[in-house]
């Protein structure tokens, strides 16, 4: 268990401090109730009251909140970001000893970078390249001719398909499947026939991929995940997609084939995105939306219907189904009263 | 193959019986058509007619249906529950011989309870504790300092992260990922930065977790799954959630971070639940609903739109988009006819 | 790297050719821009212009498009299907050397067909039968008494449960879970009790199952996936379902228990299908639809609401909630103007 003083943290992270420089912490905590010997942060001003009562020994605050500190504090322009960096000091799962576990199966033609690790029962196939300081956790498979960049971490039981390449400093959670066969099928006289998927998957640097997320390899060209992308758990990305730099996608979202998503987008959870469309840079899609066509301008988009009492909801569904009838009744009234009416919509043109 | 007589079953499970006490069964069947030498049950009165024609040798019925028995029967207040308990006798996958498979990798500092089993290619890391009679199936990983309770069964290829604890008599299906890194990211000047996830995951007793379901560990405090929870396959539970006792959640549902779900709730399949909300005890959410805010009172809730013919559905979608126009037309009519009108809604206030 | 001439391809696949018979290709490419030494195809007439400019050395075209060929071509009634078959020649991952990897764990009572392969760290349990030429990839588990048909390929880390049977020439992607415990629970006095799932899973011939897809075994009888079915990634199929021949299901779809889907259906991505219903043959369900009841006639069905600008969408949601009020206003107008009105809907009857 590592311990750091206020002074040490201020110097290491280039932050101003306030309070006793010898105040020491050996872990992190929330502000409410907080824990002595631990470090917390205040990012959302809504929780400013907690500063007065927290038991945390050090709190990271913005310059605006600094006057409200009761004890020791670190002052950061972005307290959450400062917390993210400082908290890494207390992460017990980051360090590992380089080497290959005796139960791992590493092909003689694979290359292992300096300081890399291959865990218990992991498999590294012929021609695969493991970068410097990369971590291949227990039960992972790195298939033939795949490339794992320097400092990349496959937590456990990740499958990396043939010829897939991952950049540097990526992190892939347990159970992810990278470079699986895309869902390409052609109708033949006897039923579906397999369309060989001969492209691969290229993942950039600093990408995170969540647990049990699946990314298919391309049919002809490659599926591409650009630098800095963040993918949560249980996401499906189909063949030939391209996800732009620094885009973040929440859990349970599915993206059909050949779709391109721009840079710095934020896609909510359980969103469904159609194939063969394009989404511009800086688009935000709210959770559970259905994206059927291209989005050409940045902005916030949604389509989910929020919850209601089930009885009330059933009535609403029935009313939605009666909308055509309601429009006809409206039209009859307008005719009857002869009020001036704009263009009548025509369902045939929908 | 075990065989049991009507008399043996009645005594072992404390049930009344009807018919020849020597009637023997060696397996289970549905009532229609049923199979000789097998045991079935009648729970839903809708299927009472099947009692007359079934080939099942023994049928479990409620006292009300007992008079309609044609052959041997067991009488139980809750026939389905009685079936559940009796059927376990015929489950060929329950028993195992204790021991560690030679291909398993068990760290010298891990502790294995009496009667526990570690299967082929499973990995048990340093400091992990496996309870009495626990079953760690083929290809599972129990990471550093994780704790598996007595009688708990990890079917196969389950990943249990560092310091995760599971209570007694849990059952976890293949591919589940327990205690993965939560999706915590902070925006830095160069893009997303990782927020270390330093909490863990605490799972109570008698919990079932389905295949390829993912539960993230907490960011600071722990994610908690209370006693008796039932989780189906392909569910996502994000960091810092708490799922209350005996709540059951169907497949493909996703729950965002820091949400608390009450006790004895029933959440349908493919439901999406927002982060940072609370759901009361005894709430039922129908399949495919979207839950965006807290639910403070027990009841049944939904928001899914059921299927329609696609042409008709497209018209409905267009009409939904025209609702603002319909309201304006209504208002024009009301003004024109000068009928007394209540408050006009104002879209700006939505 | 294999190379084929136009003439060789024409003969091997029984196609007409056009252009220099010695034209050689060693891979595939898209038409735009295309690559010399590679083969492309033109299926969608929308892209006919690309024929003039492509750098592909050979293009597969329909008879109608043949006159527009600038270089060498193969003429096929269905260019995409012809491409699918020819492209298999260039797939580097198809061939394998038969044998059992030294790190695999194969029970002495399992049987391995001629020409079959068991990869690194794979587990084949007692009584399992591996068919001729079957491929059991790295980290797969074939449980007790399971049967894998001839020529079937389990790519990697697939879990096949006890007594599950797969037919011939199936392909299962990484992480799939076949024959997991169904979500059967009965309410007992202390909480949920497990209902043993004593059926199994029967998969026909020529079935494809995607990455991390889960199919549960039956409660009493078997879950059945018929011949030629195509399942994409991250699909959930609950206990006792039956999926008819040649039906294709896109990613992230969930199907609740005991539902039967007909033959040649096409189910879109992220669809939710209720339990205990029947879907007729040749039904098409559009992506993200919610199927709550049986579908008795072939046709195209949907229920998803497409995306809108979030501000506009929030107004739409509020208007949907006001539909009851709108109907009341309509009715008031109709009464006031005494225009003839059809039957008034009554919310109580919904």
Short mmCIF file of C-alpha atoms in Angstrom, two decimals, chain A residues 126-284:
data_model
loop_
_atom_site.label_atom_id
_atom_site.label_comp_id
_atom_site.label_asym_id
_atom_site.label_seq_id
_atom_site.Cartn_x
_atom_site.Cartn_y
_atom_site.Cartn_z
CA UNK A 126 2.71 -18.07 -35.24
CA UNK A 127 4.01 -14.74 -36.44
CA UNK A 128 2.22 -12.72 -33.78
CA UNK A 129 4.10 -9.69 -32.42
CA UNK A 130 3.72 -8.57 -28.84
CA UNK A 131 4.98 -5.03 -28.23
CA UNK A 132 7.25 -3.77 -25.47
CA UNK A 133 5.64 -3.82 -22.08
CA UNK A 134 2.41 -5.31 -23.43
CA UNK A 135 0.33 -7.46 -21.09
CA UNK A 136 -1.43 -10.54 -22.46
CA UNK A 137 -3.64 -11.76 -19.60
CA UNK A 138 -4.75 -15.23 -18.62
CA UNK A 139 -6.55 -17.16 -21.31
CA UNK A 140 -6.09 -14.61 -24.13
CA UNK A 141 -5.49 -15.76 -27.69
CA UNK A 142 -3.39 -13.66 -30.03
CA UNK A 143 -3.89 -15.32 -33.40
CA UNK A 144 -1.54 -15.71 -36.32
CA UNK A 145 0.28 -12.59 -37.46
CA UNK A 146 -1.64 -10.31 -35.11
CA UNK A 147 0.21 -7.29 -33.72
CA UNK A 148 -0.19 -5.96 -30.18
CA UNK A 149 1.28 -2.48 -29.63
CA UNK A 150 3.64 -1.37 -26.89
CA UNK A 151 2.09 -1.03 -23.46
CA UNK A 152 -1.25 -2.49 -24.57
CA UNK A 153 -3.10 -4.57 -21.99
CA UNK A 154 -5.42 -7.47 -22.82
CA UNK A 155 -6.94 -8.08 -19.39
CA UNK A 156 -7.99 -11.71 -19.80
CA UNK A 157 -9.59 -14.13 -22.21
CA UNK A 158 -9.54 -11.63 -25.10
CA UNK A 159 -9.56 -13.14 -28.59
CA UNK A 160 -7.50 -11.28 -31.16
CA UNK A 161 -8.06 -12.69 -34.64
CA UNK A 162 -5.53 -13.35 -37.39
CA UNK A 163 -3.68 -10.26 -38.70
CA UNK A 164 -5.57 -7.90 -36.39
CA UNK A 165 -3.41 -4.99 -35.25
CA UNK A 166 -3.78 -3.03 -32.03
CA UNK A 167 -1.85 0.17 -31.41
CA UNK A 168 0.00 1.28 -28.31
CA UNK A 169 -1.41 1.74 -24.82
CA UNK A 170 -4.77 0.11 -25.59
CA UNK A 171 -6.74 -1.65 -22.91
CA UNK A 172 -9.09 -4.52 -23.70
CA UNK A 173 -11.37 -6.03 -21.07
CA UNK A 174 -12.16 -9.69 -20.56
CA UNK A 175 -14.07 -11.61 -23.18
CA UNK A 176 -13.76 -9.10 -26.02
CA UNK A 177 -13.65 -10.61 -29.52
CA UNK A 178 -11.55 -8.58 -31.94
CA UNK A 179 -11.63 -9.44 -35.61
CA UNK A 180 -14.31 -12.08 -35.76
CA UNK A 181 -15.88 -13.10 -39.07
CA UNK A 182 -18.34 -10.47 -40.29
CA UNK A 183 -21.93 -11.47 -40.96
CA UNK A 184 -21.55 -11.77 -44.72
CA UNK A 185 -23.85 -14.26 -46.38
CA UNK A 186 -25.10 -14.65 -49.94
CA UNK A 187 -28.27 -16.45 -50.92
CA UNK A 188 -27.48 -19.59 -52.87
CA UNK A 189 -29.82 -22.14 -54.39
CA UNK A 190 -29.68 -24.31 -51.24
CA UNK A 191 -29.67 -21.52 -48.68
CA UNK A 192 -27.17 -19.04 -47.28
CA UNK A 193 -23.57 -19.30 -48.42
CA UNK A 194 -20.68 -17.80 -46.54
CA UNK A 195 -19.02 -14.72 -48.02
CA UNK A 196 -15.38 -14.97 -46.93
CA UNK A 197 -14.32 -12.04 -44.79
CA UNK A 198 -10.83 -11.29 -46.02
CA UNK A 199 -10.21 -7.88 -44.48
CA UNK A 200 -8.95 -7.47 -40.95
CA UNK A 201 -9.32 -5.08 -38.03
CA UNK A 202 -7.04 -2.15 -37.31
CA UNK A 203 -7.23 -0.56 -33.86
CA UNK A 204 -5.32 2.67 -33.20
CA UNK A 205 -3.45 3.86 -30.10
CA UNK A 206 -4.99 4.56 -26.69
CA UNK A 207 -8.20 2.69 -27.45
CA UNK A 208 -10.27 1.03 -24.74
CA UNK A 209 -12.53 -1.90 -25.56
CA UNK A 210 -15.00 -3.26 -23.00
CA UNK A 211 -15.86 -6.70 -21.75
CA UNK A 212 -17.49 -9.11 -24.22
CA UNK A 213 -17.57 -6.41 -26.91
CA UNK A 214 -17.32 -7.77 -30.47
CA UNK A 215 -15.71 -6.09 -33.46
CA UNK A 216 -15.84 -7.91 -36.78
CA UNK A 217 -13.07 -7.85 -39.33
CA UNK A 218 -13.75 -6.32 -42.75
CA UNK A 219 -15.15 -8.18 -45.75
CA UNK A 220 -12.54 -6.87 -48.18
CA UNK A 221 -10.95 -3.82 -46.60
CA UNK A 222 -10.38 -3.44 -42.86
CA UNK A 223 -12.66 -2.41 -40.03
CA UNK A 224 -10.98 0.59 -38.36
CA UNK A 225 -11.10 1.92 -34.81
CA UNK A 226 -9.16 5.17 -34.70
CA UNK A 227 -6.94 6.53 -31.91
CA UNK A 228 -8.42 7.30 -28.54
CA UNK A 229 -11.78 5.59 -29.08
CA UNK A 230 -13.58 4.37 -25.94
CA UNK A 231 -15.91 1.39 -26.24
CA UNK A 232 -17.89 0.09 -23.28
CA UNK A 233 -19.06 -3.50 -22.69
CA UNK A 234 -21.24 -5.71 -24.91
CA UNK A 235 -21.00 -3.49 -27.99
CA UNK A 236 -21.27 -4.91 -31.50
CA UNK A 237 -19.37 -3.28 -34.34
CA UNK A 238 -19.95 -4.98 -37.66
CA UNK A 239 -17.59 -5.43 -40.58
CA UNK A 240 -16.16 -2.44 -42.44
CA UNK A 241 -17.16 0.16 -39.87
CA UNK A 242 -14.85 3.07 -39.07
CA UNK A 243 -15.08 4.76 -35.68
CA UNK A 244 -13.43 8.19 -35.59
CA UNK A 245 -10.84 9.43 -33.11
CA UNK A 246 -11.87 9.98 -29.50
CA UNK A 247 -15.44 8.83 -30.03
CA UNK A 248 -16.96 7.17 -26.97
CA UNK A 249 -19.72 4.55 -27.18
CA UNK A 250 -21.68 3.27 -24.19
CA UNK A 251 -22.64 -0.33 -23.49
CA UNK A 252 -25.03 -2.55 -25.48
CA UNK A 253 -24.92 -0.39 -28.62
CA UNK A 254 -24.88 -2.13 -32.01
CA UNK A 255 -23.53 -0.71 -35.25
CA UNK A 256 -24.32 -2.44 -38.54
CA UNK A 257 -21.84 -2.92 -41.36
CA UNK A 258 -19.93 -0.25 -43.31
CA UNK A 259 -21.07 2.67 -41.16
CA UNK A 260 -18.66 5.50 -40.46
CA UNK A 261 -18.84 7.44 -37.23
CA UNK A 262 -17.05 10.75 -36.93
CA UNK A 263 -14.57 12.04 -34.39
CA UNK A 264 -15.38 13.02 -30.81
CA UNK A 265 -18.91 11.62 -31.03
CA UNK A 266 -20.67 10.37 -27.91
CA UNK A 267 -23.05 7.50 -28.54
CA UNK A 268 -25.31 6.47 -25.65
CA UNK A 269 -26.10 2.99 -24.43
CA UNK A 270 -28.24 0.50 -26.32
CA UNK A 271 -28.31 2.66 -29.44
CA UNK A 272 -28.93 0.89 -32.75
CA UNK A 273 -27.14 2.29 -35.79
CA UNK A 274 -27.97 1.21 -39.29
CA UNK A 275 -25.40 0.02 -41.83
CA UNK A 276 -23.91 2.04 -44.69
CA UNK A 277 -24.51 5.45 -43.11
CA UNK A 278 -22.25 8.29 -41.99
CA UNK A 279 -22.34 10.22 -38.76
CA UNK A 280 -20.59 13.59 -38.65
CA UNK A 281 -17.98 14.67 -36.09
CA UNK A 282 -19.13 15.80 -32.62
CA UNK A 283 -22.54 14.17 -32.80
CA UNK A 284 -24.20 13.12 -29.55
#
